[in-house]
Amino acid sequence: MKQSKNRAHTFAEHVLKVNHAGENGAVHIYAGQLVFGRLTAPGLVAELREFRIHEETHREIFASELRRRGIRRCRSFVLCAIGGYVLGLMTGLFGRTAIAATTVAVERVVLAHLREQLRFLDGSDAEAAAAISHIVADEQEHHDRSATHAAEGKFWPAVLSPVVEISTESVIWLGMRL
Ligand SMILES: [Fe+2]
Ligand SMILES: [Fe+2]
């Protein structure tokens, strides 16, 4: 009994660290997209700024949960920032449907992980589950609003979706093992 409780605790700590790093990645994706997006997708700028503010709030939710538990941030924290920023810069260069397709692909993977995390943590770590529950509605909104923009094009969603999904899965997989 004690052992399974410890295991659940360790899983919760991993999840909080990975989510914290992931939100840092998300902040930097939008920051990167805004660099060229101002020129290539002016109609998305207000929305990208709005999403970036959500991601900063999400990052703070996980940061404060880590602080409260005395846990250090994930070693993938800086990697997420760099990777996110590069992904944001590149997709921002390609314009509106590339930007939106990136968000759809990232959020699809993220939402699946968040729901799985909630299933595991619901009975074992109420605070961690609450932190995750807070952000799910925002991520769903980012996904849904971006999906309507991405549907305006065929090329970038087809090209970017598999690449971005695999990259996002890999970062989460790596983060859970660091
Ligand atoms: Fe987020
Ligand atoms: Fe998001």
Coordinates of C-alpha atoms and ligand atoms in Angstrom, one line a residue:
M1 CA 0.0 0.0 0.0
K2 CA 2.8 2.4 1.1
Q3 CA 4.8 1.5 -2.0
S4 CA 2.0 2.2 -4.4
K5 CA 1.3 5.6 -2.7
N6 CA 5.0 6.5 -3.2
R7 CA 4.9 5.5 -6.8
A8 CA 1.8 7.6 -7.4
H9 CA 3.6 10.6 -5.7
T10 CA 6.6 10.1 -8.0
F11 CA 4.4 10.0 -11.0
A12 CA 2.7 13.2 -9.9
E13 CA 6.0 15.0 -9.5
H14 CA 7.1 13.9 -12.9
V15 CA 3.9 15.0 -14.4
L16 CA 4.1 18.5 -12.8
K17 CA 7.7 18.9 -13.9
V18 CA 7.0 17.8 -17.5
N19 CA 3.8 20.0 -17.7
H20 CA 5.8 23.0 -16.3
A21 CA 8.5 22.5 -19.0
G22 CA 5.8 21.9 -21.7
E23 CA 4.1 25.2 -20.8
N24 CA 7.4 26.9 -21.1
G25 CA 7.7 25.4 -24.6
A26 CA 4.2 26.6 -25.4
V27 CA 5.0 30.2 -24.3
H28 CA 8.0 30.1 -26.6
I29 CA 6.1 28.6 -29.6
Y30 CA 3.7 31.6 -29.5
A31 CA 6.6 34.1 -28.9
G32 CA 8.5 32.6 -31.9
Q33 CA 5.4 32.6 -34.1
L34 CA 4.8 36.3 -33.3
V35 CA 8.2 37.3 -34.7
F36 CA 7.2 36.6 -38.4
G37 CA 3.5 36.2 -37.8
R38 CA 3.2 40.0 -37.6
L39 CA 4.0 40.0 -41.4
T40 CA 2.7 36.6 -42.5
A41 CA -0.5 36.3 -40.5
P42 CA -1.5 39.7 -39.1
G43 CA -5.0 38.5 -38.5
L44 CA -3.7 36.0 -35.9
V45 CA -1.5 38.3 -33.9
A46 CA -4.1 39.3 -31.3
E47 CA -5.1 35.6 -30.8
L48 CA -1.4 34.5 -30.5
R49 CA -0.8 37.1 -27.9
E50 CA -3.9 36.0 -26.0
F51 CA -2.8 32.3 -26.2
R52 CA 0.7 33.2 -25.0
I53 CA -0.8 34.9 -21.9
H54 CA -2.8 31.7 -21.2
E55 CA 0.4 29.7 -21.5
E56 CA 2.3 32.0 -19.1
T57 CA -0.5 31.5 -16.6
H58 CA -0.4 27.7 -17.1
R59 CA 3.4 27.8 -16.5
E60 CA 2.9 29.7 -13.3
I61 CA 0.3 27.2 -12.1
F62 CA 2.8 24.4 -12.4
A63 CA 5.7 26.5 -11.1
S64 CA 3.9 27.3 -7.9
E65 CA 2.9 23.6 -7.5
L66 CA 6.6 22.7 -7.8
R67 CA 7.7 25.4 -5.4
R68 CA 5.1 24.3 -2.9
R69 CA 6.5 20.7 -3.0
G70 CA 10.2 21.9 -3.1
I71 CA 10.8 20.2 -6.5
R72 CA 13.2 21.6 -9.0
R73 CA 12.2 22.3 -12.6
C74 CA 12.6 19.6 -15.3
R75 CA 16.0 19.3 -17.0
S76 CA 14.0 19.6 -20.3
F77 CA 12.8 23.2 -19.3
V78 CA 15.4 25.0 -21.4
L79 CA 15.2 22.5 -24.2
C80 CA 11.5 23.1 -24.4
A81 CA 12.1 26.9 -24.7
I82 CA 14.7 26.5 -27.4
G83 CA 12.7 23.9 -29.4
G84 CA 9.5 25.8 -29.0
Y85 CA 11.0 29.0 -30.1
V86 CA 12.6 27.5 -33.2
L87 CA 9.4 25.7 -34.1
G88 CA 7.5 29.0 -33.6
L89 CA 9.9 31.0 -35.8
M90 CA 9.8 28.4 -38.6
T91 CA 6.0 27.9 -38.6
G92 CA 5.5 31.7 -38.2
L93 CA 7.5 32.2 -41.4
F94 CA 5.0 29.9 -43.3
G95 CA 1.9 31.9 -42.3
R96 CA -1.6 31.5 -41.1
T97 CA -2.5 27.9 -41.7
A98 CA 1.0 26.7 -40.7
I99 CA 0.8 28.6 -37.4
A100 CA -2.7 27.2 -36.7
A101 CA -1.8 23.6 -37.8
T102 CA 1.1 23.7 -35.3
T103 CA -1.2 24.6 -32.4
V104 CA -3.8 22.0 -33.4
A105 CA -1.1 19.2 -33.5
V106 CA 0.6 20.3 -30.2
E107 CA -2.7 20.6 -28.4
R108 CA -4.0 17.3 -29.7
V109 CA -1.1 15.5 -28.2
V110 CA -1.1 17.6 -25.0
L111 CA -4.8 17.1 -24.4
A112 CA -4.5 13.4 -24.7
H113 CA -1.7 13.4 -22.1
L114 CA -3.5 15.8 -19.7
R115 CA -6.6 13.6 -19.8
E116 CA -4.5 10.5 -19.1
Q117 CA -2.7 12.3 -16.3
L118 CA -6.0 13.2 -14.7
R119 CA -7.2 9.6 -14.8
F120 CA -4.1 8.5 -12.9
L121 CA -4.0 11.4 -10.4
D122 CA -7.6 12.0 -9.6
G123 CA -7.8 9.7 -6.6
S124 CA -4.1 9.9 -5.6
D125 CA -3.1 13.6 -5.8
A126 CA -5.9 16.1 -5.6
E127 CA -3.7 19.2 -5.9
A128 CA -1.9 18.0 -9.0
A129 CA -5.2 17.0 -10.5
A130 CA -6.6 20.4 -9.8
A131 CA -3.6 22.1 -11.4
I132 CA -4.1 20.1 -14.6
S133 CA -7.9 20.5 -14.6
H134 CA -7.4 24.3 -14.6
I135 CA -5.6 24.3 -17.9
V136 CA -7.6 21.7 -19.9
A137 CA -10.4 24.1 -21.0
D138 CA -7.8 26.7 -22.3
E139 CA -5.9 24.0 -24.2
Q140 CA -9.2 22.8 -25.7
E141 CA -10.0 26.3 -26.7
H142 CA -6.6 26.8 -28.4
H143 CA -7.1 23.6 -30.3
D144 CA -10.7 24.4 -31.4
R145 CA -10.0 28.0 -32.5
S146 CA -6.8 27.0 -34.3
A147 CA -8.6 24.1 -36.0
T148 CA -11.0 26.5 -37.7
H149 CA -8.0 28.5 -39.1
A150 CA -6.1 25.4 -40.1
A151 CA -9.1 24.1 -42.1
E152 CA -8.6 27.1 -44.5
G153 CA -5.5 25.2 -45.9
K154 CA -4.5 21.7 -46.8
F155 CA -0.8 21.8 -47.4
W156 CA 0.6 23.0 -44.1
P157 CA -1.7 20.9 -41.9
A158 CA -0.8 17.8 -43.9
V159 CA 3.0 18.5 -43.8
L160 CA 3.2 19.8 -40.2
S161 CA 0.8 17.7 -38.3
P162 CA 2.8 14.4 -38.2
V163 CA 6.1 16.2 -37.6
V164 CA 4.8 18.4 -34.8
E165 CA 2.9 15.5 -33.2
I166 CA 5.9 13.3 -33.1
S167 CA 8.1 16.1 -31.8
T168 CA 5.6 16.9 -29.0
E169 CA 5.3 13.2 -28.1
S170 CA 9.1 12.9 -28.0
V171 CA 9.6 15.9 -25.7
I172 CA 7.0 14.5 -23.3
W173 CA 8.5 11.0 -23.4
L174 CA 11.9 12.4 -22.8
G175 CA 10.7 14.8 -20.0
M176 CA 9.1 11.9 -18.1
R177 CA 12.4 10.1 -18.1
L178 CA 14.7 12.9 -17.1
Ligands
FE1 FE -0.8 25.5 -21.7
FE2 FE -2.1 25.8 -25.3

